[in-house]
Amino acid sequence: MAVYDKRLISKLERKANLIRQHVVRMIYLAGSGHPGGSLSAVEVIVALYFHVMNIDPKKPDWPDRDRFILSKGHGCPTWYATLAEKGYIPVEELDTLRKLGSRLQGHPDMRACPGVEASTGSEGQGLSMGVGMALAARLDRKLYHVYVMIGDGELDCGQTWEAAMAASHFHVDNLTAIVDRNMLQLDGPTAHIMSVEPLADKWKAFGWHVTEINGHDFKDILRALEKSKDVKGRPNLIIAHTLKGKGVSYMEGAVSFHGKAPTKEEYEQAMEELGGKA
Amino acid sequence: MNLKDFKLESQREYWAKALVELGKKRKDIVVLSADLSSSVKTSLFAKDFPERHFNVGIAEQNMMSIAAGLAACGKTAFASTFAAFGTGRVYDQIRQSIAYPKLNVKIIATHAGITVGGDGATHQIVEDLALMRALPNMTVIVPADAPETYRAIKTVADYVGPVYVRMGRANIPTITNSKGKFKIGKATLLKDGDDVCLIGTGIMVSRCMLAAHELKKHKISARVINLSTIKPIDTKTIVKAARETGGVVTAEEHSSIVGMGSAVAMCLVENAHVPMKRVGIPDVFGQSGDSDELMEKYGLTAENIIEAAHDVLGRKGR
């Protein structure tokens, strides 16, 4: 089992905390957005961008780069904040989220923002796009890996399962999907809206290599992501068990913060909890 | 002159011929099918280039978004299925995965319109042009015959961006010649005339030619224009023809309230006020039947065009 340097883990943890502060501020300033599903996804996206993926922010179109797709496009504040911290876009630009003329659209626009690999927002399409990118790598004999984060609400979408079947059928092994399993969707708990369990068994039955992790534990995340590169002949699924709204007490596990901005008082409290400046 | 004077050829065969030739020359060309490869003829590409053909099964949504992913990595992706399943069934996938990010995906649709015949209304899409016209970044092409299909596919492969190409199932009259490069956005003049202008698209261009021939017998000189690009529309050629002839008839194998005729009407209302009549399928679903019977039933014959021309001529100069 891989052992990770304490300094690496604490660096990633600091980054994750900084990104949570960005996310809360961005959505507060925008006056709308999706804090819950942004905050649950932070650690996985930070791990990908700050340790796992082979990327160069100075060359966002480098053909050999690893790709990341945020199929649950509403979580994009976390993606934008990570891209900014990584140097793709200026950090100051984060405050333009959802404003007229901004490159940071309410849902990701691959033609607007450097580093954004796919336009998503209408749910359930990102995994299919990822299959296409992974097949392109095979045709071009390139070694890049494609990562797709899907929301657990997207497991309701038929297209997610069409993509799951196709990835397995085409023996795509340079593809890793991560389910942000925060157990909530817009209308309530996923279990009440549409039952998706037994989730691991479903993906296994579709021919995927499946790993379950704590999606807020960097050691768990790094281990799973690195192991997924070694799986041959089939695609990888990581079920990342997460907490919606993670890091802000009143947002944690709160369906109400799926898609609304904090008030001024809530914003100030959140920043205090995250150790940032309001 | 009647329909039997024309050579009947398959658009699907010409599209496949162009595709296989492109596949030989260009490694960036990939093809996607959805369990209809033998019907849409992508099976011919699959035979020669199995590694570049992906049959995703009956999963058109998946097909469109996989095509987008391939295109995002530099591939020129041709996704082919029946028009009903390549537009309405996957409108949102085309909208978000392909058109919004302006990715290089070509949607090649066969079996459009009522000439599908026996399969009936579920398979006879008559509103696909409306859906595709409405999408920003989308180019919409309806070749008039098999040779034009071949030329259009070659041009479409060189154009970077989303394109919808519509063709039918039936073998249709060959009326264009196969020379010269197909130009996106350029309507072509097939026959000159001064009294009325017949603008056709797809299979109806041949009916416009027949109608013009009949009208000539009654000393009416009809101009015939093949409007094979529905979007971007060739406003210049349409307005010029309207001004010079003073009356326009459009003809399409598509719902007449949302297709090519309405695109031409928009063009005329803003630029040249002349009498106009639209020949097309009324606001109804189709049904099973022989394709010629259906063309007659839904008012898509040369006689319907002639009638419309007389109506326009009667309103000219009022």
Coordinates of C-alpha atoms in Angstrom, one line a residue:
Chain A
M1 CA 0.0 0.0 0.0
A2 CA 1.4 3.4 -1.0
V3 CA 2.7 5.6 1.7
Y4 CA 2.3 9.3 1.2
D5 CA 4.6 12.0 2.5
K6 CA 2.9 14.0 5.3
R7 CA 4.0 17.2 3.6
L8 CA 2.2 16.3 0.4
I9 CA -1.0 15.5 2.3
S10 CA -0.9 18.7 4.3
K11 CA -0.2 20.7 1.2
L12 CA -3.2 19.2 -0.5
E13 CA -5.3 19.8 2.6
R14 CA -4.3 23.4 2.7
K15 CA -5.2 23.7 -1.0
A16 CA -8.6 22.1 -0.5
N17 CA -9.3 24.6 2.3
L18 CA -8.3 27.5 0.1
I19 CA -10.5 26.3 -2.7
R20 CA -13.5 26.0 -0.3
Q21 CA -13.0 29.6 0.6
H22 CA -12.9 30.6 -3.1
V23 CA -16.0 28.5 -3.8
V24 CA -18.1 30.1 -1.0
R25 CA -17.0 33.6 -1.9
M26 CA -17.6 33.1 -5.6
I27 CA -21.1 31.8 -5.1
Y28 CA -21.9 34.5 -2.5
L29 CA -20.7 37.2 -5.0
A30 CA -22.6 35.6 -7.8
G31 CA -25.8 35.5 -5.8
S32 CA -26.5 32.1 -7.1
G33 CA -24.9 28.7 -7.8
H34 CA -24.5 25.2 -6.3
P35 CA -22.4 25.2 -3.1
G36 CA -23.3 21.7 -1.8
G37 CA -22.1 19.7 -4.8
S38 CA -19.1 22.0 -5.3
L39 CA -17.9 21.5 -1.7
S40 CA -18.3 17.7 -1.8
A41 CA -16.0 17.4 -4.8
V42 CA -13.1 19.5 -3.6
E43 CA -10.6 16.8 -2.4
V44 CA -10.9 14.6 -5.5
I45 CA -10.4 17.6 -7.9
V46 CA -7.6 19.0 -5.9
A47 CA -5.9 15.5 -5.8
L48 CA -6.2 15.2 -9.6
Y49 CA -4.9 18.7 -10.4
F50 CA -2.2 19.0 -7.7
H51 CA -0.8 15.5 -7.8
V52 CA -2.2 13.0 -10.2
M53 CA -2.8 14.5 -13.6
N54 CA -0.1 15.0 -16.2
I55 CA -0.9 18.6 -17.2
D56 CA 0.8 21.9 -17.9
P57 CA -1.3 25.1 -17.1
K58 CA 0.9 27.0 -19.6
K59 CA -0.2 24.7 -22.4
P60 CA -3.9 23.9 -21.8
D61 CA -4.1 22.5 -25.3
W62 CA -1.1 20.2 -25.1
P63 CA -2.3 17.1 -27.0
D64 CA -0.7 14.6 -24.5
R65 CA -2.3 16.1 -21.4
D66 CA -4.5 14.1 -19.1
R67 CA -8.2 15.2 -19.3
F68 CA -10.7 15.9 -16.6
I69 CA -14.4 16.3 -17.3
L70 CA -16.8 17.5 -14.7
S71 CA -20.0 15.8 -15.9
K72 CA -21.9 17.3 -12.9
G73 CA -21.3 20.7 -14.4
H74 CA -23.1 22.6 -11.6
G75 CA -20.1 21.9 -9.4
C76 CA -17.9 24.1 -11.6
P77 CA -17.0 26.7 -8.9
T78 CA -14.6 24.1 -7.5
W79 CA -13.2 23.4 -11.0
Y80 CA -12.7 27.1 -11.7
A81 CA -11.1 27.7 -8.3
T82 CA -8.7 24.7 -8.8
L83 CA -7.8 25.9 -12.3
A84 CA -7.1 29.4 -10.9
E85 CA -4.9 28.0 -8.1
K86 CA -3.1 25.9 -10.6
G87 CA -2.4 28.9 -12.8
Y88 CA -4.8 28.4 -15.8
I89 CA -6.7 31.7 -15.0
P90 CA -6.0 34.6 -12.7
V91 CA -7.3 34.1 -9.1
E92 CA -9.0 37.5 -9.2
E93 CA -11.1 36.3 -12.1
L94 CA -12.9 33.9 -9.8
D95 CA -15.1 36.8 -8.6
T96 CA -16.6 37.1 -12.1
L97 CA -18.5 33.8 -11.8
R98 CA -21.9 34.0 -13.5
K99 CA -21.4 37.6 -14.4
L100 CA -22.2 39.0 -17.9
G101 CA -19.2 38.4 -20.2
S102 CA -17.3 36.2 -17.8
R103 CA -15.3 33.2 -18.9
L104 CA -16.7 31.5 -15.8
Q105 CA -20.1 30.5 -17.0
G106 CA -22.7 29.1 -14.6
H107 CA -22.0 25.8 -16.1
P108 CA -18.6 25.0 -17.8
D109 CA -18.0 26.3 -21.3
M110 CA -15.0 24.6 -22.9
R111 CA -14.7 27.4 -25.4
A112 CA -14.6 30.1 -22.8
C113 CA -12.3 29.0 -20.0
P114 CA -8.8 27.5 -20.4
G115 CA -8.5 24.1 -18.8
V116 CA -12.2 23.4 -19.1
E117 CA -12.2 20.2 -21.3
A118 CA -15.9 19.8 -21.9
S119 CA -19.1 21.8 -21.8
T120 CA -21.5 20.2 -19.3
G121 CA -24.5 21.2 -17.3
S122 CA -27.3 19.1 -18.7
E123 CA -26.7 16.0 -16.7
G124 CA -25.5 12.6 -17.8
Q125 CA -23.4 13.4 -20.9
G126 CA -19.9 13.7 -19.5
L127 CA -19.1 10.0 -19.2
S128 CA -19.9 9.5 -22.9
M129 CA -17.6 12.4 -23.8
G130 CA -14.9 10.8 -21.7
V131 CA -15.3 7.5 -23.5
G132 CA -14.8 9.4 -26.8
M133 CA -11.7 11.1 -25.5
A134 CA -10.3 7.8 -24.2
L135 CA -11.0 6.1 -27.6
A136 CA -9.2 9.0 -29.3
A137 CA -6.1 8.4 -27.2
R138 CA -6.1 4.8 -28.2
L139 CA -6.4 5.6 -32.0
D140 CA -3.6 8.1 -31.6
R141 CA -1.5 5.8 -29.5
K142 CA -1.3 8.4 -26.8
L143 CA -0.8 7.6 -23.1
Y144 CA -3.1 10.2 -21.6
H145 CA -5.7 9.2 -19.0
V146 CA -9.3 10.6 -18.9
Y147 CA -11.0 11.4 -15.6
V148 CA -14.7 12.0 -15.4
M149 CA -16.4 13.1 -12.2
I150 CA -20.1 12.3 -12.2
G151 CA -22.6 13.2 -9.6
D152 CA -24.7 10.6 -7.8
G153 CA -27.8 12.3 -9.2
E154 CA -26.5 11.6 -12.7
L155 CA -26.8 7.9 -12.0
D156 CA -30.5 8.4 -12.7
C157 CA -29.7 9.3 -16.3
G158 CA -29.9 6.5 -18.8
Q159 CA -27.0 7.9 -20.8
T160 CA -24.6 7.4 -17.8
W161 CA -25.3 3.6 -18.1
E162 CA -25.1 3.7 -21.9
A163 CA -21.6 5.1 -21.5
A164 CA -20.8 2.6 -18.7
M165 CA -21.7 -0.2 -21.1
A166 CA -19.8 1.2 -24.0
A167 CA -16.6 1.9 -22.0
S168 CA -16.6 -1.7 -20.9
H169 CA -17.5 -3.0 -24.4
F170 CA -14.7 -1.1 -26.0
H171 CA -12.2 -2.2 -23.3
V172 CA -11.4 1.4 -22.5
D173 CA -8.8 1.3 -19.7
N174 CA -7.5 4.8 -19.8
L175 CA -10.7 6.1 -18.3
T176 CA -11.5 6.6 -14.6
A177 CA -14.9 7.8 -13.5
I178 CA -15.3 9.1 -10.0
V179 CA -18.8 9.2 -8.5
D180 CA -19.2 12.1 -6.0
R181 CA -21.4 10.0 -3.7
N182 CA -22.8 12.8 -1.5
M183 CA -26.2 11.0 -1.2
L184 CA -28.3 14.1 -2.0
Q185 CA -29.7 15.6 -5.1
L186 CA -31.9 18.7 -5.8
D187 CA -35.2 17.2 -4.5
G188 CA -33.8 15.3 -1.6
P189 CA -31.8 12.1 -0.7
T190 CA -30.9 10.1 -3.7
A191 CA -32.4 7.0 -2.0
H192 CA -35.8 8.7 -1.9
I193 CA -35.7 10.2 -5.4
M194 CA -34.4 7.2 -7.3
S195 CA -32.7 4.2 -5.8
V196 CA -29.3 3.6 -7.3
E197 CA -28.0 1.0 -4.9
P198 CA -26.3 -1.5 -4.9
L199 CA -24.0 0.9 -6.7
A200 CA -20.7 -1.0 -6.6
D201 CA -22.4 -4.2 -7.8
K202 CA -24.1 -2.4 -10.7
W203 CA -20.8 -1.0 -12.0
K204 CA -19.1 -4.4 -11.5
A205 CA -21.9 -6.0 -13.4
F206 CA -21.2 -3.5 -16.2
G207 CA -17.6 -4.7 -16.3
W208 CA -15.9 -2.0 -14.4
H209 CA -13.1 -2.2 -11.8
V210 CA -14.7 -0.6 -8.7
T211 CA -13.1 0.9 -5.7
E212 CA -14.9 2.6 -2.8
I213 CA -13.1 5.4 -0.8
N214 CA -13.6 8.2 1.6
G215 CA -13.8 11.1 -0.8
H216 CA -12.4 13.6 1.7
D217 CA -9.3 11.6 2.7
F218 CA -6.4 12.4 0.4
K219 CA -4.5 9.2 1.2
D220 CA -7.6 7.2 0.1
I221 CA -8.1 9.3 -3.0
L222 CA -4.5 9.2 -4.1
R223 CA -4.2 5.5 -3.6
A224 CA -7.4 4.8 -5.6
L225 CA -6.5 7.2 -8.4
E226 CA -3.0 5.9 -8.8
K227 CA -4.1 2.3 -8.7
S228 CA -6.7 3.0 -11.4
K229 CA -3.9 3.6 -13.9
D230 CA -2.7 0.1 -13.5
V231 CA -6.0 -1.6 -14.2
K232 CA -5.8 -3.1 -17.7
G233 CA -8.5 -4.0 -20.2
R234 CA -11.4 -2.4 -18.4
P235 CA -12.5 1.0 -17.1
N236 CA -12.3 2.2 -13.5
L237 CA -14.9 3.5 -11.2
I238 CA -14.1 5.1 -7.9
I239 CA -17.1 5.6 -5.6
A240 CA -16.0 8.6 -3.5
H241 CA -18.2 8.8 -0.4
T242 CA -18.5 12.4 0.4
L243 CA -20.6 14.9 2.4
K244 CA -22.6 17.5 0.5
G245 CA -21.6 21.0 1.6
K246 CA -18.4 19.6 3.3
G247 CA -16.6 22.2 5.4
V248 CA -19.4 24.6 6.1
S249 CA -21.4 23.4 9.1
Y250 CA -24.9 24.6 8.0
M251 CA -24.4 23.4 4.5
E252 CA -23.2 19.9 5.4
G253 CA -25.9 17.3 4.5
A254 CA -28.3 20.2 3.7
V255 CA -30.5 19.6 0.6
S256 CA -31.4 23.3 0.8
F257 CA -27.8 24.3 -0.2
H258 CA -27.9 22.2 -3.4
G259 CA -28.5 25.3 -5.4
K260 CA -28.6 28.5 -3.5
A261 CA -26.1 31.2 -2.5
P262 CA -25.4 32.0 1.2
T263 CA -26.7 35.3 2.6
K264 CA -24.2 37.9 3.9
E265 CA -24.4 36.5 7.4
E266 CA -24.1 32.9 6.2
Y267 CA -21.2 33.9 4.0
E268 CA -19.4 35.5 6.9
Q269 CA -20.0 32.5 9.1
A270 CA -18.7 30.1 6.4
M271 CA -15.5 32.1 5.9
E272 CA -14.9 32.1 9.7
E273 CA -15.3 28.4 9.8
L274 CA -12.9 27.9 6.9
G275 CA -10.4 30.3 8.5
G276 CA -10.7 32.8 5.7
K277 CA -11.4 36.5 5.4
A278 CA -15.0 37.5 4.5
Chain B
M1 CA -40.7 14.9 -69.1
N2 CA -41.7 12.8 -66.1
L3 CA -40.0 11.2 -63.2
K4 CA -39.2 8.1 -65.2
D5 CA -36.9 10.2 -67.4
F6 CA -34.5 10.6 -64.6
K7 CA -31.9 8.1 -63.4
L8 CA -32.8 7.0 -59.9
E9 CA -29.8 6.7 -57.5
S10 CA -29.2 6.1 -53.8
Q11 CA -28.0 9.0 -51.7
R12 CA -26.9 6.5 -49.0
E13 CA -24.6 4.7 -51.4
Y14 CA -23.0 7.9 -52.5
W15 CA -22.5 9.1 -49.0
A16 CA -20.8 5.8 -48.1
K17 CA -18.6 6.0 -51.2
A18 CA -17.5 9.5 -50.2
L19 CA -16.9 8.4 -46.6
V20 CA -14.8 5.4 -47.6
E21 CA -12.7 7.6 -49.9
L22 CA -12.2 10.1 -47.1
G23 CA -11.3 7.4 -44.7
K24 CA -8.5 6.2 -47.0
K25 CA -7.0 9.7 -47.2
R26 CA -7.6 11.0 -43.7
K27 CA -6.7 9.1 -40.5
D28 CA -8.6 11.7 -38.4
I29 CA -11.9 10.5 -39.7
V30 CA -13.9 8.3 -37.3
V31 CA -17.4 7.0 -37.7
L32 CA -20.1 6.1 -35.2
S33 CA -23.2 4.0 -35.8
A34 CA -26.1 3.0 -33.6
D35 CA -27.1 -0.5 -34.7
L36 CA -28.1 0.8 -38.2
S37 CA -24.7 0.6 -39.9
S38 CA -26.0 -1.6 -42.7
S39 CA -29.0 0.7 -43.3
V40 CA -27.1 3.9 -43.2
K41 CA -24.2 2.2 -45.0
T42 CA -21.5 3.0 -42.5
S43 CA -20.9 -0.7 -42.6
L44 CA -18.8 -0.1 -45.7
F45 CA -16.5 2.2 -43.8
A46 CA -16.4 -0.4 -40.9
K47 CA -15.3 -3.1 -43.3
D48 CA -12.3 -1.1 -44.4
F49 CA -11.5 0.7 -41.2
P50 CA -12.8 -1.4 -38.3
E51 CA -10.6 0.3 -35.7
R52 CA -12.1 3.7 -36.6
H53 CA -15.7 2.6 -36.5
F54 CA -17.7 2.5 -33.3
N55 CA -21.0 0.8 -33.2
V56 CA -22.6 1.8 -29.9
G57 CA -25.8 -0.1 -30.2
I58 CA -29.2 1.5 -29.9
A59 CA -27.8 4.3 -27.8
E60 CA -27.9 7.5 -29.9
Q61 CA -27.5 9.8 -26.9
N62 CA -24.3 8.0 -26.1
M63 CA -23.2 8.1 -29.7
M64 CA -23.5 11.9 -30.0
S65 CA -21.6 12.6 -26.8
I66 CA -18.9 10.0 -27.6
A67 CA -18.6 11.7 -31.0
A68 CA -18.1 15.0 -29.2
G69 CA -15.3 13.5 -27.0
L70 CA -13.5 12.2 -30.1
A71 CA -13.9 15.5 -31.8
A72 CA -12.6 17.3 -28.7
C73 CA -9.4 15.3 -29.2
G74 CA -8.9 16.3 -32.9
K75 CA -11.0 13.7 -34.7
T76 CA -13.5 14.5 -37.5
A77 CA -16.4 12.4 -36.2
F78 CA -19.3 11.3 -38.5
A79 CA -22.2 10.0 -36.5
S80 CA -24.8 8.4 -38.7
T81 CA -28.3 7.1 -38.0
F82 CA -31.9 7.6 -39.2
A83 CA -33.0 11.3 -39.1
A84 CA -35.7 10.6 -36.4
F85 CA -33.1 9.2 -34.0
G86 CA -30.3 11.5 -35.0
T87 CA -32.2 14.7 -34.2
G88 CA -35.3 14.6 -32.0
R89 CA -34.1 11.6 -29.9
V90 CA -30.8 13.3 -29.1
Y91 CA -31.6 17.0 -29.4
D92 CA -30.1 17.9 -26.0
Q93 CA -26.9 15.8 -26.7
I94 CA -26.4 17.6 -30.0
R95 CA -27.2 21.0 -28.3
Q96 CA -24.8 20.6 -25.3
S97 CA -22.2 18.1 -26.4
I98 CA -21.8 19.3 -30.0
A99 CA -23.3 22.6 -31.0
Y100 CA -22.6 24.7 -27.9
P101 CA -18.9 23.8 -27.9
K102 CA -18.8 23.9 -31.8
L103 CA -17.2 20.5 -32.0
N104 CA -16.3 18.9 -35.3
V105 CA -19.1 16.4 -35.5
K106 CA -21.1 15.6 -38.6
I107 CA -24.5 14.2 -38.1
I108 CA -25.3 12.2 -41.2
A109 CA -29.0 11.4 -41.2
T110 CA -30.7 9.0 -43.6
H111 CA -34.4 8.0 -43.8
A112 CA -35.7 11.5 -43.3
G113 CA -39.3 12.5 -44.3
I114 CA -42.3 10.5 -45.4
T115 CA -40.5 8.6 -48.2
V116 CA -39.3 6.2 -45.5
G117 CA -42.6 4.5 -46.5
G118 CA -43.9 1.5 -44.7
D119 CA -42.2 2.1 -41.3
G120 CA -44.8 4.9 -40.7
A121 CA -44.9 8.0 -38.6
T122 CA -42.5 6.9 -35.8
H123 CA -39.7 6.8 -38.4
Q124 CA -40.8 9.6 -40.8
I125 CA -39.5 12.7 -39.1
V126 CA -40.9 15.8 -40.7
E127 CA -39.5 18.4 -38.2
D128 CA -35.8 17.6 -38.1
L129 CA -34.9 20.7 -40.1
A130 CA -36.7 22.9 -37.6
L131 CA -34.7 21.3 -34.7
M132 CA -31.3 21.6 -36.5
R133 CA -32.0 25.1 -37.9
A134 CA -32.7 26.4 -34.4
L135 CA -29.3 25.4 -33.1
P136 CA -26.6 28.1 -33.0
N137 CA -23.3 27.0 -34.7
M138 CA -25.2 24.3 -36.7
T139 CA -24.9 24.1 -40.5
V140 CA -27.8 22.3 -42.2
I141 CA -27.5 20.7 -45.6
V142 CA -30.1 18.8 -47.7
P143 CA -28.5 17.5 -50.9
A144 CA -30.9 17.2 -53.9
D145 CA -29.7 13.9 -55.2
A146 CA -27.0 11.2 -54.9
P147 CA -24.2 13.0 -56.8
E148 CA -24.7 16.2 -54.8
T149 CA -24.7 14.1 -51.6
Y150 CA -21.3 12.8 -52.6
R151 CA -19.9 16.3 -53.2
A152 CA -21.5 17.7 -50.0
I153 CA -19.9 15.0 -47.9
K154 CA -16.5 15.8 -49.3
T155 CA -17.0 19.5 -48.5
V156 CA -18.5 18.8 -45.1
A157 CA -15.4 16.8 -44.1
D158 CA -13.2 19.8 -44.8
Y159 CA -15.4 22.2 -42.9
V160 CA -14.5 22.4 -39.2
G161 CA -17.7 22.5 -37.0
P162 CA -21.0 20.8 -36.5
V163 CA -23.0 19.9 -39.6
Y164 CA -26.3 18.2 -40.1
V165 CA -26.8 16.4 -43.5
R166 CA -30.3 15.2 -44.3
M167 CA -31.1 12.5 -46.9
G168 CA -33.9 10.1 -47.6
R169 CA -34.1 6.3 -47.9
A170 CA -35.5 6.1 -51.4
N171 CA -33.5 6.1 -54.6
I172 CA -34.2 9.6 -56.0
P173 CA -33.9 11.3 -59.4
T174 CA -30.4 12.5 -60.3
I175 CA -30.7 16.1 -61.5
T176 CA -27.4 17.7 -60.6
N177 CA -24.1 16.9 -62.3
S178 CA -21.3 15.6 -60.2
K179 CA -18.7 18.2 -61.1
G180 CA -17.3 21.0 -59.0
K181 CA -16.9 21.5 -55.3
F182 CA -20.0 21.7 -53.2
K183 CA -20.2 25.1 -51.5
I184 CA -21.8 25.4 -48.1
G185 CA -24.3 28.3 -48.1
K186 CA -24.6 28.6 -51.9
A187 CA -27.9 27.9 -53.6
T188 CA -27.5 26.8 -57.2
L189 CA -29.5 27.9 -60.2
L190 CA -30.7 24.8 -62.1
K191 CA -32.9 26.5 -64.7
D192 CA -33.4 30.2 -65.5
G193 CA -36.8 31.8 -65.8
D194 CA -38.5 35.2 -65.2
D195 CA -42.2 34.6 -64.2
V196 CA -41.9 32.7 -61.0
C197 CA -39.1 31.1 -58.9
L198 CA -39.4 27.5 -57.6
I199 CA -37.1 26.9 -54.7
G200 CA -36.7 23.2 -53.8
T201 CA -34.6 21.2 -51.4
G202 CA -33.8 17.5 -51.3
I203 CA -36.1 15.2 -53.3
M204 CA -38.4 18.1 -54.1
V205 CA -35.8 19.7 -56.4
S206 CA -36.6 17.1 -59.0
R207 CA -40.3 17.9 -58.6
C208 CA -39.6 21.6 -59.2
M209 CA -37.8 20.7 -62.4
L210 CA -40.8 18.7 -63.6
A211 CA -43.1 21.5 -62.6
A212 CA -41.0 24.1 -64.5
H213 CA -41.1 21.8 -67.6
E214 CA -44.9 21.6 -67.4
L215 CA -45.3 25.4 -66.8
K216 CA -43.3 26.1 -69.9
K217 CA -46.0 24.4 -71.9
H218 CA -48.3 27.1 -70.7
K219 CA -45.8 29.8 -71.6
I220 CA -44.8 30.3 -68.0
S221 CA -41.1 30.7 -67.5
A222 CA -40.1 29.3 -64.1
R223 CA -36.7 29.6 -62.5
V224 CA -35.5 26.6 -60.5
I225 CA -33.2 27.0 -57.5
N226 CA -31.7 24.1 -55.5
L227 CA -31.5 25.3 -52.0
S228 CA -29.2 22.6 -50.6
T229 CA -27.9 24.6 -47.6
I230 CA -30.8 25.5 -45.3
K231 CA -28.4 27.2 -42.9
P232 CA -26.6 29.5 -43.5
I233 CA -29.2 30.4 -46.0
D234 CA -28.3 32.0 -49.3
T235 CA -30.2 35.3 -48.9
K236 CA -28.5 36.9 -51.9
T237 CA -29.6 34.3 -54.4
I238 CA -33.2 34.1 -52.9
V239 CA -33.7 37.8 -52.8
K240 CA -32.4 38.3 -56.3
A241 CA -34.6 35.6 -57.7
A242 CA -37.6 37.0 -55.9
R243 CA -37.0 40.5 -57.2
E244 CA -36.4 39.3 -60.8
T245 CA -39.3 36.8 -61.0
G246 CA -41.8 38.6 -58.6
G247 CA -43.1 35.4 -57.0
V248 CA -41.7 32.4 -55.1
V249 CA -42.8 28.8 -54.5
T250 CA -40.9 26.6 -52.0
A251 CA -41.0 22.8 -52.0
E252 CA -39.8 20.5 -49.3
E253 CA -40.4 17.0 -48.0
H254 CA -40.8 18.4 -44.5
S255 CA -43.3 20.1 -42.3
S256 CA -44.2 23.3 -44.2
I257 CA -44.6 25.3 -41.0
V258 CA -41.0 25.0 -39.7
G259 CA -38.7 24.0 -42.5
M260 CA -37.0 25.4 -45.5
G261 CA -40.2 27.3 -46.7
S262 CA -40.4 29.2 -43.4
A263 CA -36.6 30.0 -43.6
V264 CA -37.2 31.4 -47.1
A265 CA -40.3 33.3 -45.9
M266 CA -38.2 35.0 -43.2
C267 CA -35.7 35.9 -45.8
L268 CA -38.3 37.4 -48.1
V269 CA -40.3 39.3 -45.5
E270 CA -37.2 41.2 -44.5
N271 CA -35.9 41.8 -48.0
A272 CA -38.3 41.4 -50.9
H273 CA -42.1 41.5 -50.6
V274 CA -43.3 39.1 -53.3
P275 CA -46.2 36.6 -53.3
M276 CA -45.1 33.3 -51.9
K277 CA -46.5 29.8 -51.5
R278 CA -45.1 26.9 -49.5
V279 CA -45.4 23.3 -50.7
G280 CA -44.7 20.9 -47.9
I281 CA -46.2 18.4 -45.5
P282 CA -49.0 20.0 -43.5
D283 CA -48.8 20.1 -39.7
V284 CA -49.5 16.4 -39.3
F285 CA -47.6 13.1 -38.7
G286 CA -47.1 10.7 -41.6
Q287 CA -48.3 7.1 -42.0
S288 CA -47.4 3.9 -43.6
G289 CA -47.6 3.5 -47.3
D290 CA -45.7 3.4 -50.6
S291 CA -43.4 6.4 -50.8
D292 CA -45.0 7.6 -54.1
E293 CA -48.5 7.3 -52.7
L294 CA -47.4 9.2 -49.6
M295 CA -45.9 12.0 -51.7
E296 CA -49.2 12.3 -53.4
K297 CA -51.3 12.0 -50.2
Y298 CA -49.3 14.8 -48.5
G299 CA -49.2 17.2 -51.5
L300 CA -45.6 16.8 -52.6
T301 CA -45.9 16.3 -56.3
A302 CA -45.0 18.4 -59.4
E303 CA -48.8 19.1 -59.7
N304 CA -48.9 20.6 -56.2
I305 CA -46.0 22.9 -57.2
I306 CA -47.7 23.9 -60.4
E307 CA -50.8 24.7 -58.5
A308 CA -48.8 26.8 -56.1
A309 CA -47.1 28.6 -59.0
H310 CA -50.5 29.5 -60.4
D311 CA -51.6 30.8 -57.1
V312 CA -48.5 33.0 -56.8
L313 CA -48.8 34.2 -60.4
G314 CA -52.4 35.2 -59.7
R315 CA -51.3 37.3 -56.8
K316 CA -48.4 39.0 -58.6
G317 CA -48.7 42.7 -59.2
R318 CA -51.9 43.1 -57.3

